[in-house]
PDB file of C-alpha atoms in Angstrom:
ATOM      1  CA  MET A   1      18.824  -7.547  -9.560  1.00  0.00           C
ATOM      2  CA  SER A   2      15.714  -8.472  -7.374  1.00  0.00           C
ATOM      3  CA  GLN A   3      15.578  -5.028  -6.668  1.00  0.00           C
ATOM      4  CA  ASP A   4      14.863  -4.387 -10.569  1.00  0.00           C
ATOM      5  CA  MET A   5      11.951  -6.925 -10.238  1.00  0.00           C
ATOM      6  CA  TYR A   6       9.686  -4.879  -7.705  1.00  0.00           C
ATOM      7  CA  GLN A   7       9.228  -1.032  -8.090  1.00  0.00           C
ATOM      8  CA  ILE A   8       7.149   1.548  -7.059  1.00  0.00           C
ATOM      9  CA  THR A   9       7.492   4.821  -9.868  1.00  0.00           C
ATOM     10  CA  LYS A  10       5.921   8.227  -9.874  1.00  0.00           C
ATOM     11  CA  ASP A  11       6.921   8.257 -13.550  1.00  0.00           C
ATOM     12  CA  MET A  12       3.976   6.422 -16.307  1.00  0.00           C
ATOM     13  CA  ILE A  13       4.883   2.609 -16.124  1.00  0.00           C
ATOM     14  CA  SER A  14       6.036   0.980 -19.280  1.00  0.00           C
ATOM     15  CA  ILE A  15       4.367  -2.390 -19.896  1.00  0.00           C
ATOM     16  CA  GLU A  16       7.343  -3.787 -22.398  1.00  0.00           C
ATOM     17  CA  GLN A  17       9.793  -2.178 -19.693  1.00  0.00           C
ATOM     18  CA  THR A  18       8.369  -4.665 -17.030  1.00  0.00           C
ATOM     19  CA  VAL A  19       7.177  -7.537 -19.740  1.00  0.00           C
ATOM     20  CA  SER A  20      11.579  -7.672 -20.697  1.00  0.00           C
ATOM     21  CA  LYS A  21      11.927  -8.158 -16.950  1.00  0.00           C
ATOM     22  CA  VAL A  22      10.511 -11.850 -16.905  1.00  0.00           C
ATOM     23  CA  ALA A  23      11.365 -12.732 -20.378  1.00  0.00           C
ATOM     24  CA  HIS A  24      13.900 -15.276 -21.336  1.00  0.00           C
ATOM     25  CA  ARG A  25      15.293 -18.045 -23.625  1.00  0.00           C
ATOM     26  CA  ASN A  26      12.939 -20.765 -21.534  1.00  0.00           C
ATOM     27  CA  ALA A  27       9.739 -18.694 -20.666  1.00  0.00           C
ATOM     28  CA  GLY A  28       6.658 -20.700 -23.472  1.00  0.00           C
ATOM     29  CA  ALA A  29       4.377 -18.151 -21.896  1.00  0.00           C
ATOM     30  CA  ILE A  30       4.076 -14.663 -21.006  1.00  0.00           C
ATOM     31  CA  ASN A  31       1.301 -13.381 -18.988  1.00  0.00           C
ATOM     32  CA  THR A  32       0.727  -9.801 -17.910  1.00  0.00           C
ATOM     33  CA  PHE A  33      -2.164  -8.316 -15.281  1.00  0.00           C
ATOM     34  CA  ILE A  34      -2.504  -4.417 -16.063  1.00  0.00           C
ATOM     35  CA  GLY A  35      -4.312  -2.602 -13.493  1.00  0.00           C
ATOM     36  CA  VAL A  36      -5.969   0.665 -15.171  1.00  0.00           C
ATOM     37  CA  VAL A  37      -7.759   3.728 -13.333  1.00  0.00           C
ATOM     38  CA  ARG A  38     -11.837   3.556 -14.813  1.00  0.00           C
ATOM     39  CA  GLU A  39     -14.057   5.793 -14.484  1.00  0.00           C
ATOM     40  CA  LEU A  40     -17.223   4.772 -13.021  1.00  0.00           C
ATOM     41  CA  THR A  41     -17.201   2.714  -9.342  1.00  0.00           C
ATOM     42  CA  LYS A  42     -21.138   1.921  -8.357  1.00  0.00           C
ATOM     43  CA  GLY A  43     -22.327   4.594 -11.051  1.00  0.00           C
ATOM     44  CA  LYS A  44     -19.375   7.558  -9.273  1.00  0.00           C
ATOM     45  CA  LYS A  45     -17.604   9.143 -11.935  1.00  0.00           C
ATOM     46  CA  THR A  46     -14.236   9.445 -10.543  1.00  0.00           C
ATOM     47  CA  LEU A  47     -12.180  12.706 -11.914  1.00  0.00           C
ATOM     48  CA  TYR A  48      -8.554  11.383 -10.639  1.00  0.00           C
ATOM     49  CA  LEU A  49      -6.598   8.930  -8.561  1.00  0.00           C
ATOM     50  CA  GLU A  50      -4.217   9.993  -6.293  1.00  0.00           C
ATOM     51  CA  TYR A  51      -1.578   7.049  -4.631  1.00  0.00           C
ATOM     52  CA  GLU A  52       0.222   7.329  -2.122  1.00  0.00           C
ATOM     53  CA  ALA A  53       2.944   4.312  -0.602  1.00  0.00           C
ATOM     54  CA  TYR A  54       4.892   3.497   2.611  1.00  0.00           C
ATOM     55  CA  GLU A  55       7.785   3.698  -0.365  1.00  0.00           C
ATOM     56  CA  SER A  56      10.480   0.682   1.345  1.00  0.00           C
ATOM     57  CA  MET A  57       7.970  -1.227   2.732  1.00  0.00           C
ATOM     58  CA  ALA A  58       6.039  -1.521  -0.310  1.00  0.00           C
ATOM     59  CA  ALA A  59       9.063  -2.617  -2.065  1.00  0.00           C
ATOM     60  CA  LYS A  60       9.559  -5.077   0.240  1.00  0.00           C
ATOM     61  CA  LYS A  61       6.021  -6.470   0.506  1.00  0.00           C
ATOM     62  CA  LEU A  62       6.130  -6.702  -3.826  1.00  0.00           C
ATOM     63  CA  GLU A  63       9.265  -8.301  -3.241  1.00  0.00           C
ATOM     64  CA  GLN A  64       8.103 -10.765  -0.703  1.00  0.00           C
ATOM     65  CA  ILE A  65       5.115 -11.793  -3.155  1.00  0.00           C
ATOM     66  CA  GLY A  66       7.564 -12.426  -5.682  1.00  0.00           C
ATOM     67  CA  LEU A  67       9.039 -15.121  -3.022  1.00  0.00           C
ATOM     68  CA  GLU A  68       5.630 -16.551  -2.173  1.00  0.00           C
ATOM     69  CA  ILE A  69       5.523 -16.757  -6.084  1.00  0.00           C
ATOM     70  CA  LYS A  70       8.591 -18.617  -6.426  1.00  0.00           C
ATOM     71  CA  GLU A  71       7.786 -21.208  -3.796  1.00  0.00           C
ATOM     72  CA  LYS A  72       4.222 -21.860  -5.317  1.00  0.00           C
ATOM     73  CA  TRP A  73       5.533 -21.864  -8.654  1.00  0.00           C
ATOM     74  CA  PRO A  74       9.417 -22.414  -8.729  1.00  0.00           C
ATOM     75  CA  GLU A  75       9.508 -22.036 -12.790  1.00  0.00           C
ATOM     76  CA  ALA A  76       8.035 -19.048 -12.875  1.00  0.00           C
ATOM     77  CA  SER A  77       9.716 -15.266 -12.816  1.00  0.00           C
ATOM     78  CA  VAL A  78       7.751 -12.303 -12.036  1.00  0.00           C
ATOM     79  CA  ALA A  79       8.163  -8.544 -12.133  1.00  0.00           C
ATOM     80  CA  ILE A  80       5.949  -6.380 -10.673  1.00  0.00           C
ATOM     81  CA  THR A  81       5.443  -2.332 -11.122  1.00  0.00           C
ATOM     82  CA  HIS A  82       2.626   0.151  -9.495  1.00  0.00           C
ATOM     83  CA  ARG A  83       2.985   3.618  -9.834  1.00  0.00           C
ATOM     84  CA  ILE A  84       2.068   6.657  -7.375  1.00  0.00           C
ATOM     85  CA  GLY A  85       0.909  10.040  -7.046  1.00  0.00           C
ATOM     86  CA  ARG A  86      -1.569  11.407  -9.158  1.00  0.00           C
ATOM     87  CA  LEU A  87      -3.132   9.136 -11.784  1.00  0.00           C
ATOM     88  CA  ASP A  88      -5.998   9.771 -14.549  1.00  0.00           C
ATOM     89  CA  ILE A  89      -8.597   8.044 -16.008  1.00  0.00           C
ATOM     90  CA  THR A  90      -7.277   5.247 -18.490  1.00  0.00           C
ATOM     91  CA  ASP A  91      -3.582   5.935 -16.798  1.00  0.00           C
ATOM     92  CA  ILE A  92      -1.248   2.424 -15.947  1.00  0.00           C
ATOM     93  CA  ALA A  93      -1.617   2.250 -11.847  1.00  0.00           C
ATOM     94  CA  VAL A  94      -0.175  -1.632 -12.043  1.00  0.00           C
ATOM     95  CA  VAL A  95       1.371  -3.732 -14.063  1.00  0.00           C
ATOM     96  CA  ILE A  96       2.395  -7.276 -13.424  1.00  0.00           C
ATOM     97  CA  ALA A  97       4.466  -9.522 -15.652  1.00  0.00           C
ATOM     98  CA  VAL A  98       5.089 -13.383 -14.679  1.00  0.00           C
ATOM     99  CA  SER A  99       6.873 -15.177 -17.131  1.00  0.00           C
ATOM    100  CA  SER A 100       7.189 -19.854 -17.070  1.00  0.00           C
ATOM    101  CA  PRO A 101       8.244 -22.611 -19.373  1.00  0.00           C
ATOM    102  CA  HIS A 102       3.826 -23.133 -20.151  1.00  0.00           C
ATOM    103  CA  ARG A 103       1.543 -21.427 -19.773  1.00  0.00           C
ATOM    104  CA  ALA A 104      -0.831 -22.612 -16.276  1.00  0.00           C
ATOM    105  CA  ASP A 105       1.451 -21.082 -14.116  1.00  0.00           C
ATOM    106  CA  SER A 106       1.678 -17.363 -15.348  1.00  0.00           C
ATOM    107  CA  PHE A 107      -2.274 -17.029 -15.565  1.00  0.00           C
ATOM    108  CA  GLU A 108      -2.162 -18.547 -11.807  1.00  0.00           C
ATOM    109  CA  ALA A 109       0.860 -16.481 -10.870  1.00  0.00           C
ATOM    110  CA  SER A 110      -0.619 -13.490 -11.841  1.00  0.00           C
ATOM    111  CA  ARG A 111      -4.041 -13.649 -10.288  1.00  0.00           C
ATOM    112  CA  TYR A 112      -1.975 -14.635  -7.089  1.00  0.00           C
ATOM    113  CA  ALA A 113      -0.052 -11.613  -7.659  1.00  0.00           C
ATOM    114  CA  ILE A 114      -2.564  -8.645  -7.390  1.00  0.00           C
ATOM    115  CA  GLU A 115      -4.959 -10.816  -4.521  1.00  0.00           C
ATOM    116  CA  ARG A 116      -1.848 -10.458  -2.718  1.00  0.00           C
ATOM    117  CA  ILE A 117      -0.914  -6.750  -4.018  1.00  0.00           C
ATOM    118  CA  LYS A 118      -4.386  -6.074  -2.694  1.00  0.00           C
ATOM    119  CA  GLU A 119      -3.564  -7.824   0.945  1.00  0.00           C
ATOM    120  CA  ILE A 120      -0.306  -7.164   2.394  1.00  0.00           C
ATOM    121  CA  VAL A 121       1.409  -3.861   0.260  1.00  0.00           C
ATOM    122  CA  PRO A 122       1.554  -0.740   2.026  1.00  0.00           C
ATOM    123  CA  ILE A 123      -0.185   1.743  -1.137  1.00  0.00           C
ATOM    124  CA  TRP A 124      -3.233   3.262  -1.083  1.00  0.00           C
ATOM    125  CA  LYS A 125      -5.650   5.254  -3.548  1.00  0.00           C
ATOM    126  CA  LYS A 126      -7.685   8.382  -3.051  1.00  0.00           C
ATOM    127  CA  GLU A 127     -10.113   8.729  -5.321  1.00  0.00           C
ATOM    128  CA  HIS A 128     -11.162  12.465  -6.851  1.00  0.00           C
ATOM    129  CA  TRP A 129     -15.082  13.011  -7.819  1.00  0.00           C
ATOM    130  CA  GLU A 130     -17.160  16.529  -8.126  1.00  0.00           C
ATOM    131  CA  ASN A 131     -18.796  16.374  -5.131  1.00  0.00           C
ATOM    132  CA  GLY A 132     -15.164  15.298  -2.413  1.00  0.00           C
ATOM    133  CA  GLU A 133     -12.827  13.147  -2.196  1.00  0.00           C
ATOM    134  CA  SER A 134     -12.320   9.812   0.022  1.00  0.00           C
ATOM    135  CA  TRP A 135      -9.586   7.145   0.974  1.00  0.00           C
ATOM    136  CA  ILE A 136     -10.026   3.722  -0.263  1.00  0.00           C
ATOM    137  CA  GLY A 137      -9.747   1.491   2.929  1.00  0.00           C
ATOM    138  CA  ASP A 138     -10.546  -2.221   1.389  1.00  0.00           C
ATOM    139  CA  GLN A 139      -8.427  -4.313  -0.867  1.00  0.00           C
ATOM    140  CA  LYS A 140     -12.087  -5.384  -2.172  1.00  0.00           C
ATOM    141  CA  GLU A 141     -12.391  -1.690  -2.522  1.00  0.00           C
ATOM    142  CA  THR A 142     -15.715  -1.149  -1.005  1.00  0.00           C
ATOM    143  CA  VAL A 143     -14.709   0.546   2.506  1.00  0.00           C
ATOM    144  CA  GLN A 144     -14.218   4.307   2.565  1.00  0.00           C
ATOM    145  CA  TYR A 145     -13.006   5.282   5.220  1.00  0.00           C
ATOM    146  CA  ARG A 146     -13.768   9.017   4.835  1.00  0.00           C
ATOM    147  CA  THR A 147     -11.208  11.284   6.487  1.00  0.00           C
ATOM    148  CA  GLY A 148     -11.335  13.177   3.448  1.00  0.00           C
ATOM    149  CA  LYS A 149     -12.792  16.430   3.409  1.00  0.00           C
ATOM    150  CA  PRO A 150     -15.280  17.606   0.259  1.00  0.00           C
ATOM    151  CA  GLU A 151     -13.857  19.995  -2.265  1.00  0.00           C
ATOM    152  CA  GLY A 152     -15.053  22.603  -2.230  1.00  0.00           C
ATOM    153  CA  MET A 153     -15.895  23.608   1.224  1.00  0.00           C
ATOM    154  CA  GLU A 154     -14.616  26.923   2.741  1.00  0.00           C
ATOM    155  CA  ASN A 155     -11.848  25.397   4.903  1.00  0.00           C
ATOM    156  CA  ASP A 156     -12.577  25.699   8.796  1.00  0.00           C
TER     157      ASP A 156
ATOM    158  CA  MET B   1      13.587   8.406  20.027  1.00  0.00           C
ATOM    159  CA  ILE B   2      10.552   6.829  18.317  1.00  0.00           C
ATOM    160  CA  LYS B   3       9.661   7.978  14.648  1.00  0.00           C
ATOM    161  CA  VAL B   4       5.647   7.087  14.002  1.00  0.00           C
ATOM    162  CA  LEU B   5       4.849   7.073  10.269  1.00  0.00           C
ATOM    163  CA  LEU B   6       1.461   7.862   9.244  1.00  0.00           C
ATOM    164  CA  PHE B   7      -0.480   7.122   6.157  1.00  0.00           C
ATOM    165  CA  ALA B   8      -3.639   8.323   3.823  1.00  0.00           C
ATOM    166  CA  GLY B   9      -6.248   9.222   6.200  1.00  0.00           C
ATOM    167  CA  LEU B  10      -4.357   9.149   9.290  1.00  0.00           C
ATOM    168  CA  ALA B  11      -2.158  11.917   8.135  1.00  0.00           C
ATOM    169  CA  GLU B  12      -4.513  13.308   6.837  1.00  0.00           C
ATOM    170  CA  GLU B  13      -6.598  13.512  10.037  1.00  0.00           C
ATOM    171  CA  ALA B  14      -3.148  14.441  12.165  1.00  0.00           C
ATOM    172  CA  GLY B  15      -2.115  16.500   9.835  1.00  0.00           C
ATOM    173  CA  THR B  16       0.901  15.071   9.194  1.00  0.00           C
ATOM    174  CA  HIS B  17       2.736  11.901   7.646  1.00  0.00           C
ATOM    175  CA  GLU B  18       5.667  12.012  10.918  1.00  0.00           C
ATOM    176  CA  LEU B  19       5.672  11.991  14.667  1.00  0.00           C
ATOM    177  CA  GLU B  20       8.273  11.840  17.136  1.00  0.00           C
ATOM    178  CA  PHE B  21       8.022   9.848  20.707  1.00  0.00           C
ATOM    179  CA  GLU B  22      11.099  10.236  22.940  1.00  0.00           C
ATOM    180  CA  PHE B  23      12.133   6.373  23.736  1.00  0.00           C
ATOM    181  CA  LEU B  24      11.196   5.235  27.351  1.00  0.00           C
ATOM    182  CA  GLY B  25      13.409   2.611  27.759  1.00  0.00           C
ATOM    183  CA  GLU B  26      13.738  -1.404  27.324  1.00  0.00           C
ATOM    184  CA  LYS B  27      10.344  -3.168  27.758  1.00  0.00           C
ATOM    185  CA  ARG B  28       8.810   0.411  28.467  1.00  0.00           C
ATOM    186  CA  MET B  29       6.793   1.334  25.686  1.00  0.00           C
ATOM    187  CA  THR B  30       4.335  -0.494  23.762  1.00  0.00           C
ATOM    188  CA  ILE B  31       2.726   0.282  20.463  1.00  0.00           C
ATOM    189  CA  ASN B  32      -0.687   0.766  22.080  1.00  0.00           C
ATOM    190  CA  ASP B  33       0.776   2.893  24.450  1.00  0.00           C
ATOM    191  CA  ILE B  34       2.100   4.892  21.349  1.00  0.00           C
ATOM    192  CA  ARG B  35      -1.272   4.472  19.644  1.00  0.00           C
ATOM    193  CA  ARG B  36      -2.814   6.049  22.839  1.00  0.00           C
ATOM    194  CA  ARG B  37      -0.630   8.973  23.013  1.00  0.00           C
ATOM    195  CA  ILE B  38      -1.422   9.550  19.233  1.00  0.00           C
ATOM    196  CA  VAL B  39      -5.407   9.280  20.075  1.00  0.00           C
ATOM    197  CA  ASP B  40      -4.700  11.706  22.555  1.00  0.00           C
ATOM    198  CA  THR B  41      -3.319  14.559  20.772  1.00  0.00           C
ATOM    199  CA  TYR B  42      -6.083  13.613  17.591  1.00  0.00           C
ATOM    200  CA  PRO B  43      -8.658  12.381  19.083  1.00  0.00           C
ATOM    201  CA  GLY B  44     -10.065  12.600  15.682  1.00  0.00           C
ATOM    202  CA  ILE B  45      -7.769   9.951  14.641  1.00  0.00           C
ATOM    203  CA  SER B  46      -9.349   7.183  16.850  1.00  0.00           C
ATOM    204  CA  HIS B  47     -11.801   5.423  14.963  1.00  0.00           C
ATOM    205  CA  GLU B  48      -9.439   5.117  11.850  1.00  0.00           C
ATOM    206  CA  ILE B  49      -6.141   4.154  13.751  1.00  0.00           C
ATOM    207  CA  GLU B  50      -8.092   0.968  15.587  1.00  0.00           C
ATOM    208  CA  ARG B  51      -8.088  -0.676  12.193  1.00  0.00           C
ATOM    209  CA  ALA B  52      -5.071   0.200  10.892  1.00  0.00           C
ATOM    210  CA  MET B  53      -2.787  -2.508  10.748  1.00  0.00           C
ATOM    211  CA  ILE B  54       1.118  -1.857  12.314  1.00  0.00           C
ATOM    212  CA  ALA B  55       4.336  -2.317  10.999  1.00  0.00           C
ATOM    213  CA  VAL B  56       7.901  -1.952  13.351  1.00  0.00           C
ATOM    214  CA  ASN B  57      10.462  -1.962  10.698  1.00  0.00           C
ATOM    215  CA  GLU B  58       8.730  -2.566   7.554  1.00  0.00           C
ATOM    216  CA  GLU B  59       7.512  -5.893   9.319  1.00  0.00           C
ATOM    217  CA  PHE B  60       3.775  -6.348  10.018  1.00  0.00           C
ATOM    218  CA  VAL B  61       3.828  -6.835  13.875  1.00  0.00           C
ATOM    219  CA  ASN B  62       1.225  -7.085  16.609  1.00  0.00           C
ATOM    220  CA  GLU B  63       0.483  -4.687  19.045  1.00  0.00           C
ATOM    221  CA  GLU B  64       1.568  -5.437  21.997  1.00  0.00           C
ATOM    222  CA  LEU B  65       5.487  -5.613  20.845  1.00  0.00           C
ATOM    223  CA  TYR B  66       7.728  -3.581  23.537  1.00  0.00           C
ATOM    224  CA  LEU B  67       9.561  -0.802  21.862  1.00  0.00           C
ATOM    225  CA  SER B  68      13.598  -0.335  20.513  1.00  0.00           C
ATOM    226  CA  ASP B  69      14.967   2.756  20.075  1.00  0.00           C
ATOM    227  CA  GLN B  70      15.323   3.592  16.838  1.00  0.00           C
ATOM    228  CA  ASP B  71      12.433   1.257  15.815  1.00  0.00           C
ATOM    229  CA  VAL B  72      10.054   2.879  12.750  1.00  0.00           C
ATOM    230  CA  VAL B  73       6.581   2.373  13.962  1.00  0.00           C
ATOM    231  CA  ALA B  74       3.957   3.187  10.767  1.00  0.00           C
ATOM    232  CA  PHE B  75       0.618   2.796  11.208  1.00  0.00           C
ATOM    233  CA  ILE B  76      -0.920   0.798   7.731  1.00  0.00           C
ATOM    234  CA  PRO B  77      -5.196   2.180   7.008  1.00  0.00           C
ATOM    235  CA  PRO B  78      -6.880  -1.168   5.004  1.00  0.00           C
ATOM    236  CA  VAL B  79      -4.557  -0.852   2.228  1.00  0.00           C
ATOM    237  CA  SER B  80      -6.016  -0.166  -1.697  1.00  0.00           C
ATOM    238  CA  GLY B  81      -3.066  -0.701  -4.215  1.00  0.00           C
ATOM    239  CA  GLY B  82      -3.344  -2.660  -7.190  1.00  0.00           C
TER     240      GLY B  82
END
């Protein structure tokens, strides 16, 4: 069961399916975080994103985050689904669902989960825009480490 | 045999997601050794690979670690999931 709670997938994510994994009779609250592909970043227009993952390790790290959450909020249940491959604007990149008997824990644990994903999970996104592309190299999404070549340029 | 996995910008720079190195023996190969050899082969990678975290067999490790035969080393550039 533990394996199903944390998934890396190339398919479109079903929010309902992720939520159903944490729904149970003693959960009075279910909190969802949905990460969506956004068009504008610092005035630059993204055409689409590419997500790449070290899949086996990423699943392990999602599971580790789940264990961390269980330690801090013992009554919480977590499920995380992260998508990889090409994603278009408004596509869902990640769904985090956290349930708990009372609402405070699910709010906090949900926030904790997304912040941890951005620290330790080996997944990377590449932004494609009209005049170039770049892997994003910082969990705060501020640093581009430019190894991508601008599109439309002749290959050397 | 030591397998090395590259990702994102590192893989693009090297033109591959996977490299292989002959295992030289217990206490004879560190991650630093591997990284140096990669930079020798792909000099353009040196700035980025310095910024990468290192995982061996899917756990983050220290770069001074001695490798064992069949280890899978991954260079993990700063992540941007979520």
